[in-house]
PDB file of C-alpha atoms in Angstrom:
ATOM      1  CA  UNK A   1     -48.720  45.239  36.769  1.00  0.00           C
ATOM      2  CA  UNK A   2     -46.559  44.752  39.840  1.00  0.00           C
ATOM      3  CA  UNK A   3     -46.868  47.504  42.420  1.00  0.00           C
ATOM      4  CA  UNK A   4     -43.971  47.900  44.853  1.00  0.00           C
ATOM      5  CA  UNK A   5     -45.029  49.455  48.165  1.00  0.00           C
ATOM      6  CA  UNK A   6     -42.927  50.839  51.020  1.00  0.00           C
ATOM      7  CA  UNK A   7     -45.195  51.890  53.886  1.00  0.00           C
ATOM      8  CA  UNK A   8     -44.353  54.103  56.891  1.00  0.00           C
ATOM      9  CA  UNK A   9     -41.184  55.507  55.309  1.00  0.00           C
ATOM     10  CA  UNK A  10     -41.110  58.590  57.521  1.00  0.00           C
ATOM     11  CA  UNK A  11     -43.125  60.823  59.806  1.00  0.00           C
ATOM     12  CA  UNK A  12     -42.853  64.600  60.128  1.00  0.00           C
ATOM     13  CA  UNK A  13     -44.929  66.572  62.636  1.00  0.00           C
ATOM     14  CA  UNK A  14     -47.703  64.011  62.488  1.00  0.00           C
ATOM     15  CA  UNK A  15     -47.782  63.578  58.704  1.00  0.00           C
ATOM     16  CA  UNK A  16     -47.024  60.023  57.638  1.00  0.00           C
ATOM     17  CA  UNK A  17     -45.540  59.021  54.289  1.00  0.00           C
ATOM     18  CA  UNK A  18     -45.386  55.957  52.075  1.00  0.00           C
ATOM     19  CA  UNK A  19     -43.930  55.493  48.598  1.00  0.00           C
ATOM     20  CA  UNK A  20     -44.862  53.044  45.894  1.00  0.00           C
ATOM     21  CA  UNK A  21     -44.516  52.553  42.186  1.00  0.00           C
ATOM     22  CA  UNK A  22     -44.088  50.231  39.273  1.00  0.00           C
ATOM     23  CA  UNK A  23     -43.564  49.956  35.539  1.00  0.00           C
ATOM     24  CA  UNK A  24     -45.822  52.227  33.476  1.00  0.00           C
ATOM     25  CA  UNK A  25     -45.400  53.437  29.910  1.00  0.00           C
ATOM     26  CA  UNK A  26     -48.445  55.724  29.753  1.00  0.00           C
ATOM     27  CA  UNK A  27     -50.781  57.861  31.837  1.00  0.00           C
ATOM     28  CA  UNK A  28     -53.394  55.070  31.705  1.00  0.00           C
ATOM     29  CA  UNK A  29     -50.908  52.527  33.051  1.00  0.00           C
ATOM     30  CA  UNK A  30     -49.855  54.958  35.809  1.00  0.00           C
ATOM     31  CA  UNK A  31     -53.494  55.573  36.753  1.00  0.00           C
ATOM     32  CA  UNK A  32     -54.070  51.801  36.862  1.00  0.00           C
ATOM     33  CA  UNK A  33     -51.274  51.476  39.447  1.00  0.00           C
ATOM     34  CA  UNK A  34     -52.696  54.371  41.490  1.00  0.00           C
ATOM     35  CA  UNK A  35     -56.089  52.637  41.359  1.00  0.00           C
ATOM     36  CA  UNK A  36     -54.499  49.366  42.475  1.00  0.00           C
ATOM     37  CA  UNK A  37     -52.850  51.186  45.408  1.00  0.00           C
ATOM     38  CA  UNK A  38     -56.174  52.779  46.391  1.00  0.00           C
ATOM     39  CA  UNK A  39     -57.816  49.350  46.619  1.00  0.00           C
ATOM     40  CA  UNK A  40     -56.254  49.374  50.068  1.00  0.00           C
ATOM     41  CA  UNK A  41     -58.629  51.468  52.143  1.00  0.00           C
ATOM     42  CA  UNK A  42     -55.750  53.139  53.996  1.00  0.00           C
ATOM     43  CA  UNK A  43     -54.388  54.559  50.717  1.00  0.00           C
ATOM     44  CA  UNK A  44     -57.807  55.495  49.379  1.00  0.00           C
ATOM     45  CA  UNK A  45     -58.267  57.640  52.509  1.00  0.00           C
ATOM     46  CA  UNK A  46     -54.834  59.302  52.269  1.00  0.00           C
ATOM     47  CA  UNK A  47     -54.702  63.093  52.013  1.00  0.00           C
ATOM     48  CA  UNK A  48     -52.491  62.974  48.889  1.00  0.00           C
ATOM     49  CA  UNK A  49     -51.360  60.328  46.413  1.00  0.00           C
ATOM     50  CA  UNK A  50     -48.951  62.425  44.346  1.00  0.00           C
ATOM     51  CA  UNK A  51     -47.332  60.724  41.373  1.00  0.00           C
ATOM     52  CA  UNK A  52     -45.155  61.237  38.336  1.00  0.00           C
ATOM     53  CA  UNK A  53     -43.889  59.290  35.353  1.00  0.00           C
ATOM     54  CA  UNK A  54     -41.353  59.934  32.592  1.00  0.00           C
ATOM     55  CA  UNK A  55     -42.324  58.624  29.157  1.00  0.00           C
ATOM     56  CA  UNK A  56     -40.761  58.999  25.711  1.00  0.00           C
ATOM     57  CA  UNK A  57     -43.346  61.770  25.149  1.00  0.00           C
ATOM     58  CA  UNK A  58     -42.268  63.646  28.276  1.00  0.00           C
ATOM     59  CA  UNK A  59     -43.271  63.860  31.939  1.00  0.00           C
ATOM     60  CA  UNK A  60     -46.758  63.156  33.275  1.00  0.00           C
ATOM     61  CA  UNK A  61     -47.610  64.160  36.828  1.00  0.00           C
ATOM     62  CA  UNK A  62     -50.490  64.570  39.251  1.00  0.00           C
ATOM     63  CA  UNK A  63     -50.115  66.644  42.435  1.00  0.00           C
ATOM     64  CA  UNK A  64     -53.367  65.323  43.967  1.00  0.00           C
ATOM     65  CA  UNK A  65     -53.719  68.549  45.963  1.00  0.00           C
ATOM     66  CA  UNK A  66     -50.058  68.700  47.074  1.00  0.00           C
ATOM     67  CA  UNK A  67     -49.159  71.652  44.798  1.00  0.00           C
ATOM     68  CA  UNK A  68     -45.719  71.302  43.237  1.00  0.00           C
ATOM     69  CA  UNK A  69     -44.997  67.822  44.572  1.00  0.00           C
ATOM     70  CA  UNK A  70     -45.460  66.108  41.197  1.00  0.00           C
ATOM     71  CA  UNK A  71     -42.724  68.260  39.692  1.00  0.00           C
ATOM     72  CA  UNK A  72     -40.363  67.273  42.536  1.00  0.00           C
ATOM     73  CA  UNK A  73     -40.896  63.621  41.574  1.00  0.00           C
ATOM     74  CA  UNK A  74     -40.421  64.433  37.847  1.00  0.00           C
ATOM     75  CA  UNK A  75     -37.060  66.103  38.546  1.00  0.00           C
ATOM     76  CA  UNK A  76     -35.878  63.143  40.590  1.00  0.00           C
ATOM     77  CA  UNK A  77     -36.967  60.681  37.884  1.00  0.00           C
ATOM     78  CA  UNK A  78     -35.019  62.759  35.363  1.00  0.00           C
ATOM     79  CA  UNK A  79     -31.929  62.794  37.593  1.00  0.00           C
ATOM     80  CA  UNK A  80     -32.128  59.018  38.010  1.00  0.00           C
ATOM     81  CA  UNK A  81     -32.852  58.579  34.269  1.00  0.00           C
ATOM     82  CA  UNK A  82     -35.793  56.386  35.280  1.00  0.00           C
ATOM     83  CA  UNK A  83     -38.311  56.203  32.440  1.00  0.00           C
ATOM     84  CA  UNK A  84     -41.541  54.230  32.094  1.00  0.00           C
ATOM     85  CA  UNK A  85     -41.807  53.842  35.869  1.00  0.00           C
ATOM     86  CA  UNK A  86     -44.364  55.661  38.005  1.00  0.00           C
ATOM     87  CA  UNK A  87     -43.530  56.711  41.564  1.00  0.00           C
ATOM     88  CA  UNK A  88     -46.382  57.527  43.953  1.00  0.00           C
ATOM     89  CA  UNK A  89     -45.761  59.416  47.202  1.00  0.00           C
ATOM     90  CA  UNK A  90     -48.614  59.057  49.674  1.00  0.00           C
ATOM     91  CA  UNK A  91     -49.137  61.482  52.558  1.00  0.00           C
ATOM     92  CA  UNK A  92     -51.560  61.355  55.448  1.00  0.00           C
ATOM     93  CA  UNK A  93     -51.777  64.904  56.810  1.00  0.00           C
ATOM     94  CA  UNK A  94     -50.975  65.030  60.505  1.00  0.00           C
ATOM     95  CA  UNK A  95     -52.472  68.400  61.424  1.00  0.00           C
ATOM     96  CA  UNK A  96     -49.364  70.596  61.179  1.00  0.00           C
ATOM     97  CA  UNK A  97     -48.519  72.341  57.904  1.00  0.00           C
ATOM     98  CA  UNK A  98     -44.980  71.483  56.814  1.00  0.00           C
ATOM     99  CA  UNK A  99     -44.478  74.420  54.450  1.00  0.00           C
ATOM    100  CA  UNK A 100     -41.492  73.908  52.147  1.00  0.00           C
ATOM    101  CA  UNK A 101     -40.386  70.891  54.182  1.00  0.00           C
ATOM    102  CA  UNK A 102     -43.094  68.871  52.451  1.00  0.00           C
ATOM    103  CA  UNK A 103     -40.967  68.921  49.294  1.00  0.00           C
ATOM    104  CA  UNK A 104     -38.000  67.558  51.234  1.00  0.00           C
ATOM    105  CA  UNK A 105     -40.196  64.741  52.538  1.00  0.00           C
ATOM    106  CA  UNK A 106     -41.311  63.932  48.973  1.00  0.00           C
ATOM    107  CA  UNK A 107     -37.637  63.874  47.935  1.00  0.00           C
ATOM    108  CA  UNK A 108     -36.816  61.605  50.887  1.00  0.00           C
ATOM    109  CA  UNK A 109     -39.538  59.168  49.819  1.00  0.00           C
ATOM    110  CA  UNK A 110     -38.476  59.107  46.157  1.00  0.00           C
ATOM    111  CA  UNK A 111     -34.814  58.666  47.154  1.00  0.00           C
ATOM    112  CA  UNK A 112     -35.809  55.750  49.386  1.00  0.00           C
ATOM    113  CA  UNK A 113     -37.802  54.139  46.559  1.00  0.00           C
ATOM    114  CA  UNK A 114     -35.011  54.501  43.992  1.00  0.00           C
ATOM    115  CA  UNK A 115     -32.413  53.223  46.489  1.00  0.00           C
ATOM    116  CA  UNK A 116     -34.542  50.099  47.059  1.00  0.00           C
ATOM    117  CA  UNK A 117     -34.550  49.398  43.312  1.00  0.00           C
ATOM    118  CA  UNK A 118     -30.758  49.064  43.138  1.00  0.00           C
TER     119      UNK A 118
END
């Protein structure tokens, strides 16, 4: 399964973000791509690898400790009508809590990823 990776997309108050993804038609396929990403030590040590996927059976998401972030990705996948494709937003916490801005950063990453697909 091909994994597309965009590293160092943005930084906000010390937190660094990357976004990646690839074709996936099931939770198992999505988890396989997350596992592939985490083979890189840098991503295995990330604070959060939040991901979401839209399938024919509905959305599948994992916040990985970043409460609510998976749903942000789900909504953006729905808006883009992007099914059977997992998007993973990776965050390395920089020491300053971002509050609600963290959702904007997730949106920025997903927007970047989808824009790169076109």
